[in-house]
Structures are given as structure tokens and as C-alpha cells.
Short mmCIF file of C-alpha atoms and ligand atoms in Angstrom, two decimals:
data_model
loop_
_atom_site.label_atom_id
_atom_site.label_comp_id
_atom_site.label_asym_id
_atom_site.label_seq_id
_atom_site.Cartn_x
_atom_site.Cartn_y
_atom_site.Cartn_z
CA MET A 1071 15.11 -6.91 1.02
CA ILE A 1072 14.65 -3.94 3.32
CA GLU A 1073 15.21 -4.07 7.01
CA VAL A 1074 14.46 -1.05 9.13
CA GLN A 1075 15.73 -1.45 12.67
CA SER A 1076 14.42 0.83 15.40
CA ILE A 1077 14.79 4.14 13.60
CA SER A 1078 13.82 7.39 15.28
CA LYS A 1079 13.72 10.90 13.87
CA HIS A 1080 13.07 14.13 15.73
CA TYR A 1081 12.48 17.60 14.34
CA GLN A 1082 13.04 20.80 16.32
CA HIS A 1083 10.16 23.18 16.00
CA GLY A 1084 9.59 26.33 18.05
CA GLY A 1085 12.04 25.14 20.69
CA LYS A 1086 10.22 21.83 21.01
CA SER A 1087 11.33 18.43 19.78
CA ILE A 1088 8.76 16.53 17.69
CA ALA A 1089 9.15 12.77 17.24
CA ALA A 1090 8.30 12.20 13.56
CA LEU A 1091 9.44 8.58 13.89
CA ASP A 1092 9.62 6.74 17.18
CA ASN A 1093 11.46 3.42 17.20
CA VAL A 1094 10.14 2.12 13.89
CA SER A 1095 11.07 -1.39 12.70
CA LEU A 1096 9.93 -3.02 9.46
CA GLN A 1097 10.89 -5.89 7.20
CA ILE A 1098 9.99 -5.76 3.53
CA ALA A 1099 10.39 -8.84 1.35
CA SER A 1100 11.80 -8.74 -2.15
CA GLY A 1101 9.11 -8.47 -4.85
CA GLU A 1102 6.24 -7.48 -2.59
CA ILE A 1103 4.11 -4.35 -2.59
CA TYR A 1104 4.32 -2.94 0.90
CA GLY A 1105 1.89 -0.23 1.98
CA ILE A 1106 2.39 2.23 4.81
CA ILE A 1107 -0.82 3.93 5.89
CA GLY A 1108 -1.54 6.62 8.43
CA ARG A 1109 -3.17 9.96 8.90
CA SER A 1110 -1.60 13.25 7.90
CA GLY A 1111 1.38 13.96 10.12
CA ALA A 1112 1.83 10.31 11.17
CA GLY A 1113 5.40 10.28 9.83
CA LYS A 1114 4.86 8.47 6.52
CA SER A 1115 6.90 10.80 4.32
CA THR A 1116 9.68 10.91 6.88
CA LEU A 1117 9.75 7.11 6.96
CA ILE A 1118 9.84 6.63 3.19
CA ARG A 1119 12.61 9.26 2.90
CA CYS A 1120 14.59 7.31 5.48
CA LEU A 1121 14.55 4.26 3.19
CA ASN A 1122 16.90 6.00 0.74
CA LEU A 1123 18.40 8.27 3.40
CA LEU A 1124 17.15 11.49 1.83
CA GLU A 1125 16.38 11.91 5.51
CA ARG A 1126 18.86 10.56 8.05
CA PRO A 1127 17.37 8.92 11.13
CA ASP A 1128 18.78 10.11 14.49
CA SER A 1129 19.24 6.49 15.52
CA GLY A 1130 18.67 2.99 14.18
CA HIS A 1131 19.67 1.27 10.96
CA VAL A 1132 18.35 0.78 7.43
CA SER A 1133 19.62 -2.21 5.44
CA LEU A 1134 19.06 -2.93 1.76
CA HIS A 1135 19.91 -6.43 0.53
CA GLY A 1136 21.67 -7.01 3.85
CA GLU A 1137 23.87 -3.92 3.53
CA ASP A 1138 23.57 -1.29 6.27
CA ILE A 1139 23.26 1.89 4.20
CA THR A 1140 23.37 4.14 7.25
CA ARG A 1141 27.11 3.36 7.39
CA LEU A 1142 27.88 4.32 3.77
CA ASP A 1143 29.61 7.55 2.80
CA GLU A 1144 27.81 10.02 0.53
CA ARG A 1145 29.42 8.75 -2.69
CA ALA A 1146 28.57 5.10 -2.09
CA LEU A 1147 25.09 6.14 -1.03
CA GLN A 1148 24.63 8.12 -4.25
CA GLN A 1149 25.34 4.94 -6.19
CA ARG A 1150 22.85 2.86 -4.22
CA ARG A 1151 20.19 5.53 -4.70
CA GLN A 1152 20.34 5.06 -8.46
CA ARG A 1153 18.78 1.64 -7.89
CA ILE A 1154 15.89 3.21 -5.99
CA GLY A 1155 13.14 4.98 -7.94
CA MET A 1156 10.84 7.52 -6.35
CA VAL A 1157 7.37 8.74 -7.35
CA PHE A 1158 5.80 11.85 -5.79
CA GLN A 1159 2.29 13.11 -5.12
CA HIS A 1160 2.79 16.28 -7.16
CA PHE A 1161 4.86 14.54 -9.86
CA ASN A 1162 7.90 16.89 -9.54
CA LEU A 1163 8.42 17.11 -13.32
CA LEU A 1164 10.69 19.67 -14.94
CA ARG A 1165 8.31 22.11 -16.61
CA SER A 1166 10.72 23.32 -19.26
CA ARG A 1167 11.50 19.81 -20.49
CA THR A 1168 9.41 17.60 -22.74
CA VAL A 1169 8.01 14.28 -21.56
CA ALA A 1170 10.90 12.42 -23.23
CA ALA A 1171 13.49 14.80 -21.75
CA ASN A 1172 12.02 14.35 -18.26
CA VAL A 1173 12.34 10.58 -18.52
CA ARG A 1174 15.85 10.96 -19.98
CA PHE A 1175 17.04 13.16 -17.11
CA PRO A 1176 18.04 10.41 -14.62
CA LEU A 1177 19.86 8.58 -17.44
CA GLU A 1178 21.92 11.71 -18.12
CA LEU A 1179 22.70 12.04 -14.41
CA ALA A 1180 23.81 8.43 -14.12
CA GLY A 1181 26.05 8.75 -17.20
CA GLY A 1182 27.75 5.90 -19.06
CA GLN A 1183 25.26 5.66 -21.95
CA SER A 1184 25.39 7.05 -25.48
CA PRO A 1185 22.63 9.44 -26.63
CA ALA A 1186 21.23 6.68 -28.86
CA GLN A 1187 21.12 4.22 -25.95
CA MET A 1188 19.36 6.78 -23.79
CA ASP A 1189 16.79 7.55 -26.51
CA ALA A 1190 16.07 3.86 -26.94
CA ARG A 1191 15.58 3.46 -23.20
CA VAL A 1192 13.23 6.47 -23.12
CA ASP A 1193 11.08 4.93 -25.87
CA GLU A 1194 10.97 1.64 -24.00
CA LEU A 1195 9.85 3.39 -20.81
CA LEU A 1196 7.22 5.51 -22.53
CA ALA A 1197 5.78 2.37 -24.12
CA LEU A 1198 5.68 0.69 -20.71
CA VAL A 1199 3.56 3.49 -19.26
CA GLY A 1200 1.50 4.04 -22.42
CA LEU A 1201 2.74 7.52 -23.35
CA GLN A 1202 4.43 6.94 -26.73
CA ASP A 1203 2.16 9.48 -28.40
CA HIS A 1204 2.91 12.23 -25.88
CA LYS A 1205 6.67 12.14 -26.12
CA HIS A 1206 7.16 15.71 -27.34
CA LYS A 1207 4.60 17.39 -25.09
CA ARG A 1208 5.44 19.48 -22.04
CA PRO A 1209 4.07 18.55 -18.60
CA SER A 1210 1.58 21.45 -18.74
CA GLN A 1211 -0.10 19.78 -21.74
CA LEU A 1212 -0.77 16.56 -19.81
CA SER A 1213 -3.54 15.40 -17.47
CA GLY A 1214 -2.71 14.49 -13.87
CA GLY A 1215 -2.72 10.77 -14.67
CA GLN A 1216 -0.41 11.29 -17.64
CA LYS A 1217 1.95 13.38 -15.51
CA GLN A 1218 2.14 10.57 -12.99
CA ARG A 1219 2.90 8.10 -15.81
CA VAL A 1220 5.86 10.31 -16.72
CA GLY A 1221 6.86 10.30 -13.05
CA ILE A 1222 6.73 6.50 -12.99
CA ALA A 1223 8.69 6.14 -16.26
CA ARG A 1224 11.35 8.50 -14.92
CA ALA A 1225 11.57 6.55 -11.65
CA LEU A 1226 12.14 3.31 -13.58
CA ALA A 1227 14.78 4.73 -15.94
CA ASN A 1228 17.87 3.29 -14.26
CA HIS A 1229 16.39 -0.20 -13.68
CA PRO A 1230 15.73 0.19 -9.96
CA ASP A 1231 14.89 -2.85 -7.88
CA LEU A 1232 12.97 -0.71 -5.41
CA LEU A 1233 10.26 1.84 -6.15
CA LEU A 1234 9.15 4.28 -3.44
CA CYS A 1235 5.79 6.01 -3.94
CA ASP A 1236 4.81 8.91 -1.68
CA GLU A 1237 1.03 9.40 -2.03
CA ALA A 1238 1.39 8.72 -5.76
CA THR A 1239 -2.37 8.79 -6.38
CA SER A 1240 -3.51 11.34 -3.79
CA ALA A 1241 -3.76 14.19 -6.32
CA LEU A 1242 -5.77 12.10 -8.80
CA ASP A 1243 -9.48 11.41 -9.26
CA PRO A 1244 -10.79 7.89 -8.43
CA GLU A 1245 -10.80 6.58 -12.00
CA THR A 1246 -7.29 7.82 -12.72
CA THR A 1247 -6.19 6.42 -9.36
CA ASP A 1248 -7.41 2.97 -10.42
CA ALA A 1249 -5.49 3.21 -13.70
CA ILE A 1250 -2.26 4.24 -11.97
CA LEU A 1251 -2.65 1.50 -9.34
CA ALA A 1252 -3.17 -1.05 -12.13
CA LEU A 1253 -0.01 0.23 -13.82
CA LEU A 1254 1.98 -0.15 -10.58
CA ALA A 1255 0.63 -3.68 -10.11
CA ASP A 1256 1.66 -4.49 -13.68
CA ILE A 1257 5.15 -3.12 -13.20
CA ASN A 1258 5.52 -5.09 -9.99
CA ARG A 1259 4.54 -8.30 -11.81
CA GLN A 1260 6.44 -7.67 -15.05
CA LEU A 1261 9.67 -6.34 -13.59
CA GLY A 1262 9.52 -8.12 -10.23
CA LEU A 1263 10.55 -4.97 -8.44
CA THR A 1264 9.68 -4.24 -4.84
CA ILE A 1265 7.30 -1.34 -4.24
CA VAL A 1266 6.88 0.60 -1.02
CA LEU A 1267 4.01 3.03 -1.10
CA ILE A 1268 2.55 5.37 1.41
CA THR A 1269 -1.04 6.50 1.42
CA HIS A 1270 -3.80 7.69 3.71
CA ASP A 1271 -6.37 5.70 1.70
CA MET A 1272 -7.28 2.14 2.67
CA ARG A 1273 -8.65 1.50 -0.82
CA VAL A 1274 -5.15 1.88 -2.23
CA ILE A 1275 -3.86 -0.66 0.28
CA ARG A 1276 -6.69 -3.09 -0.50
CA GLN A 1277 -6.28 -2.89 -4.26
CA LEU A 1278 -2.53 -3.10 -4.49
CA CYS A 1279 -0.62 -4.21 -1.41
CA ASP A 1280 0.52 -7.57 -0.08
CA SER A 1281 1.57 -6.27 3.33
CA VAL A 1282 0.78 -3.17 5.31
CA ALA A 1283 2.07 -1.20 8.28
CA VAL A 1284 -0.15 1.28 10.09
CA LEU A 1285 1.70 4.35 11.33
CA ASP A 1286 0.33 6.61 14.06
CA HIS A 1287 2.23 9.43 15.77
CA GLY A 1288 5.51 8.09 14.45
CA ARG A 1289 4.94 4.54 15.66
CA VAL A 1290 4.01 1.34 13.85
CA VAL A 1291 0.82 0.30 15.64
CA GLU A 1292 -0.05 -2.67 13.45
CA GLN A 1293 1.54 -4.59 10.59
CA GLY A 1294 1.01 -7.79 8.68
CA LYS A 1295 -0.50 -9.30 5.55
CA VAL A 1296 -3.22 -7.05 4.14
CA LEU A 1297 -5.80 -9.86 4.31
CA ASP A 1298 -5.18 -10.45 8.01
CA VAL A 1299 -5.19 -6.76 8.89
CA PHE A 1300 -8.39 -6.08 6.93
CA LEU A 1301 -10.30 -9.05 8.26
CA ALA A 1302 -9.26 -8.62 11.86
CA PRO A 1303 -7.91 -5.10 12.50
CA GLN A 1304 -6.50 -4.91 16.01
CA HIS A 1305 -5.68 -1.26 16.57
CA ALA A 1306 -8.24 1.54 16.94
CA VAL A 1307 -6.50 3.62 14.25
CA THR A 1308 -6.71 0.76 11.75
CA GLN A 1309 -10.36 0.19 12.61
CA SER A 1310 -11.26 3.83 12.11
CA LEU A 1311 -9.32 4.07 8.81
CA LEU A 1312 -11.29 1.04 7.60
CA ALA A 1313 -14.61 2.40 8.85
CA GLU A 1314 -14.10 5.73 7.05
CA THR A 1315 -13.80 3.96 3.74
CA GLY A 1316 -16.85 1.80 4.38
CA MET A 1317 -14.79 -1.32 4.98
CA GLY A 1318 -15.28 -1.59 8.72
CA GLN A 1319 -18.21 -3.10 10.53
CA GLY A 1320 -18.19 -0.93 13.62
CA ALA A 1321 -21.33 1.09 12.93
CA LEU A 1322 -23.41 -1.92 11.92
CA GLN A 1323 -22.27 -3.80 14.97
CA GLY A 1324 -23.55 -0.92 17.08
CA ILE A 1325 -27.03 -1.18 15.57
CA TRP A 1326 -27.53 -4.90 15.94
CA ARG A 1327 -26.19 -4.93 19.48
CA GLN A 1328 -29.15 -2.80 20.51
CA ARG A 1329 -31.87 -4.29 18.33
CA VAL A 1330 -31.19 -7.95 17.71
CA ALA A 1331 -32.25 -10.39 20.42
CA THR A 1332 -30.99 -13.60 18.79
CA PRO A 1333 -27.41 -14.86 19.04
CA VAL A 1334 -25.25 -13.30 16.35
CA ILE A 1335 -22.54 -15.01 14.33
CA LYS A 1336 -19.85 -13.46 12.20
CA LEU A 1337 -18.73 -15.47 9.19
CA THR A 1338 -15.46 -14.73 7.39
CA PHE A 1339 -14.88 -16.20 3.94
CA VAL A 1340 -11.47 -15.95 2.26
CA GLY A 1341 -10.64 -17.25 -1.20
CA GLU A 1342 -12.46 -20.28 -2.61
CA PRO A 1343 -15.25 -20.62 0.05
CA THR A 1344 -16.38 -17.10 -0.94
CA LEU A 1345 -17.54 -18.58 -4.23
CA GLN A 1346 -19.38 -21.54 -2.65
CA PRO A 1347 -22.91 -21.69 -1.17
CA VAL A 1348 -21.52 -22.53 2.27
CA LEU A 1349 -24.25 -20.87 4.31
CA ASP A 1350 -26.92 -22.71 2.33
CA LYS A 1351 -25.14 -26.06 2.72
CA VAL A 1352 -24.58 -25.74 6.48
CA GLY A 1353 -28.13 -24.40 6.82
CA ARG A 1354 -29.58 -27.61 5.34
CA GLU A 1355 -27.25 -29.86 7.34
CA VAL A 1356 -27.99 -28.47 10.79
CA GLY A 1357 -31.30 -26.66 10.28
CA LEU A 1358 -29.62 -23.27 10.58
CA ARG A 1359 -31.82 -20.31 9.68
CA VAL A 1360 -30.38 -16.83 9.84
CA ASN A 1361 -31.35 -13.23 9.59
CA LEU A 1362 -28.62 -11.38 7.67
CA LEU A 1363 -27.62 -8.14 9.42
CA SER A 1364 -24.74 -6.93 7.33
CA GLY A 1365 -22.49 -8.22 4.63
CA THR A 1366 -19.39 -7.37 2.63
CA LEU A 1367 -18.21 -9.16 -0.45
CA SER A 1368 -15.10 -7.76 -2.01
CA GLU A 1369 -11.53 -8.40 -3.04
CA ILE A 1370 -8.21 -7.78 -1.38
CA LYS A 1371 -5.71 -7.59 -4.20
CA ASP A 1372 -6.60 -10.79 -6.10
CA THR A 1373 -8.27 -12.65 -3.23
CA PRO A 1374 -12.05 -12.59 -2.89
CA PHE A 1375 -13.36 -12.33 0.65
CA GLY A 1376 -16.63 -11.89 2.43
CA GLN A 1377 -17.84 -11.09 5.90
CA LEU A 1378 -21.39 -11.63 7.10
CA LEU A 1379 -23.10 -10.80 10.35
CA ALA A 1380 -26.17 -12.94 10.91
CA GLY A 1381 -28.70 -13.42 13.69
CA VAL A 1382 -29.37 -17.11 14.42
CA VAL A 1383 -33.15 -17.57 14.14
CA ALA A 1384 -33.17 -21.36 14.41
CA SER A 1385 -30.62 -24.17 14.65
CA ASP A 1386 -30.77 -27.92 15.38
CA VAL A 1387 -27.36 -27.75 17.01
CA ASP A 1388 -26.15 -25.51 19.80
CA VAL A 1389 -24.79 -22.17 18.51
CA SER A 1390 -21.47 -22.92 20.18
CA ALA A 1391 -21.05 -25.92 17.83
CA LEU A 1392 -21.28 -23.74 14.70
CA PRO A 1393 -17.63 -22.60 14.55
CA ALA A 1394 -16.41 -26.20 14.18
CA ILE A 1395 -19.08 -26.97 11.55
CA PHE A 1396 -18.20 -23.90 9.45
CA ALA A 1397 -14.48 -24.61 9.90
CA ARG A 1398 -15.01 -27.89 7.97
CA GLU A 1399 -16.14 -25.75 5.01
CA GLY A 1400 -13.14 -23.44 5.31
CA VAL A 1401 -15.14 -20.58 6.79
CA ARG A 1402 -14.36 -18.86 10.08
CA CYS A 1403 -17.35 -18.50 12.36
CA GLU A 1404 -17.33 -16.47 15.53
CA VAL A 1405 -20.23 -16.29 17.97
CA LEU A 1406 -20.43 -12.68 19.08
N1 LIG B 1938 11.45 19.32 7.94
C1 LIG B 1938 10.66 19.29 9.01
N2 LIG B 1938 10.80 20.18 10.04
C2 LIG B 1938 10.02 20.12 11.13
N3 LIG B 1938 9.03 19.22 11.30
C3 LIG B 1938 8.82 18.33 10.33
C4 LIG B 1938 9.61 18.31 9.12
N4 LIG B 1938 9.17 17.28 8.33
C5 LIG B 1938 8.15 16.72 9.00
N5 LIG B 1938 7.94 17.32 10.20
C6 LIG B 1938 6.94 16.92 11.21
O1 LIG B 1938 7.06 15.53 11.43
C7 LIG B 1938 5.77 14.91 11.54
C8 LIG B 1938 5.63 13.84 10.45
O2 LIG B 1938 5.60 14.46 9.16
P1 LIG B 1938 5.46 13.63 7.80
O3 LIG B 1938 6.47 12.55 7.80
O4 LIG B 1938 5.51 14.61 6.68
O5 LIG B 1938 4.00 13.01 7.96
P2 LIG B 1938 3.00 12.41 6.86
O6 LIG B 1938 3.76 12.20 5.60
O7 LIG B 1938 2.50 11.13 7.48
O8 LIG B 1938 1.88 13.39 6.72
C9 LIG B 1938 4.77 16.04 11.43
O9 LIG B 1938 4.42 16.43 12.73
C10 LIG B 1938 5.52 17.14 10.72
O10 LIG B 1938 5.01 18.39 11.05
MG1 LIG B 1939 3.44 12.91 3.66
#
């Protein structure tokens, strides 16, 4: 649905040129939730603003549904933008307007609908985000989570097929974040629209996204399916972002490397095997006894996964034979 081809963007600051984006390429499939993660200043906001050309790249192309939008004139571009919704970290609501009037605003801008049609659409949207009872309030009378629900309803007003979220949950507490992420997942499923979201928080990526790109100093340093990136992060930036949120295994690996004399295996379970007693079964079959060193059992979007580090205390077969034996049970085993 979206194809970004080698875009670059420089800003001039204090006589120096800063590369906010450096030769970035991405492909985003229709209907998926695509996360872009990176530290502050990595270029995330610049990149997401290039997807609707609020920011024009210096070079490269952006295509939507196969159409190169970097070639469109301003009027044609304006039309395309109506099919792209955007949600912001600080909500960007109009303070003097009620909740209903905020959601109505993009309908008024687009034109072509009667007041009654617009009111009906506003009600539909407020029901979708669970704000029917707050219709006549002003933004100042709402909590952060409610404000973001208004922001989401407004972004969906003109039936976009693409929703861009710039740190949509970064100003919210953890519980409210979960509720907003669940709402976005719901909208993605119900309406089938594509969502691109940027965040600095790996938990957001894990809970919501199908694919992810890791941005660092304006470059994409890693991208792929969230499961693959989480279970085998390749780049140092990805590894440290995971470690900070307690989802990496770097620190634990450091401890056992010094203290554990036995061979160590790393088992990775994805999906169904996570729910089976695989270690117990293989243990009985080949006399494998282990000393568990660390373990994670969690979910990536809707897929359960687990990762275990274990010292091999005893085994009837050679340790090097274990990967093939675990593979038969659908579990990846690496001898470290
Ligand atoms: N309008 C601007 N003028 C000058 N520099 C900018 C501008 N917008 C962003 N930058 C710079 O570009 C880099 C990337 O910024 P941004 O895309 O906002 O990063 P992120 O959203 O990942 O924090 C930063 O170094 C930032 O200072
Ligand atoms: Mg930003």
C-alpha cells in the first residue's frame, strides 16, 4: 500500500546540514499495523510526515496504492490527504470547540455533506470510540485518554484507509495506553485500515504491530515482522531498546557466561509449542536435565512466545544433537 523509496531529508541548522532522514526505504502492506521505533531525534516524526507530504523529502519517492504522490500538485495532494488520518501525541484539539464539533471539523473542511449527514457521522464516530456521553464537553473537561479518543474519531471522520499515529500514547499513563492501543487494534480489525505508528516504546510495538522498522540517526537499521525482530534482534539499537523494556536477554547472558560451567542452550518457542510441555517431553526421551537460567513467556500481538536459557546438567545424547531433537517439537534450540 505504501512504498517509500530512498527518501532523504536535510534540515539546515546553525549553518550546518542535519540529515533527519538518510536514504530510507520501506514497504507497508495494506491492512497491517506498521510500527516505526527509534530514540528521540532518530527522524521518526519527519518520516511519518513524509508519508502524507506534510514534509517534502529532498529526494526519493513516496507511493500510495501505486501512485507516486511526490509528483502530484498541491490540489491533487490535498484530495489524497483526506484519505489519510493523523493522530498526535498532544491531541491537537480545538479548545473552543466541543467534542462533537472537533470531530465534525474535518467533515466541514471536506464539504459535500448536509449538516444532518455530518451530525449522523459524528454520532457514529463517537460511538466507535466510546465517547457518546461526552459529546457536548470541551477538551479541557476530558482526561488524556478521552482527548486521544476524540483525536482518533476526528482522524477517522472522512473514512481514511490509512491512519498515521505520531507517539499517540506517549503522553498517557500505562493503563490508558493499553486502552488506546486496544482501540487502535479494534479499528484496524473492524475497518481494515492500515495503521502506521511511531513510538519510542517497544511495548507499544509488541502489543500492536505486525511489522516494525527501527530508525537510528535517520537510517532504517532493521526491519521485519515483529516476531522475528523481537526473537532475534540483529542491530545494537534494537537490542538496547528491547533490554530497556526488560525484553532483552543481554544482562542475564552476561551473568551466566561468567558463572555457569555447563553447556548452555537457548530455546525459542513460538505459537502452539509455547503451550506444550516440550522441555519435559524431550527431557524424558533423551535424559535431558537442565538448570533454568532465565526465561520469558509473553505475547507478541496475538502470538504467545517463550525464550528459555538453560544449563545442560545431564543428557544421554550429545548436546550438539539437541537442536534437531527440539526442532521435531517445533522449538528452536541453539547451543550457546
Ligand atoms: N523543522 C526542523 N528544523 C531543523 N531541524 C529539524 C526540524 N525538524 C526536525 N529536525 C531535526 O531532525 C532530526 C529528526 O527529528 P524528528 O523527526 O523530530 O525525530 P523524532 O521524531 O524521532 O524524535 C532531529 O535532529 C531534529 O532536531
Ligand atoms: Mg517525534
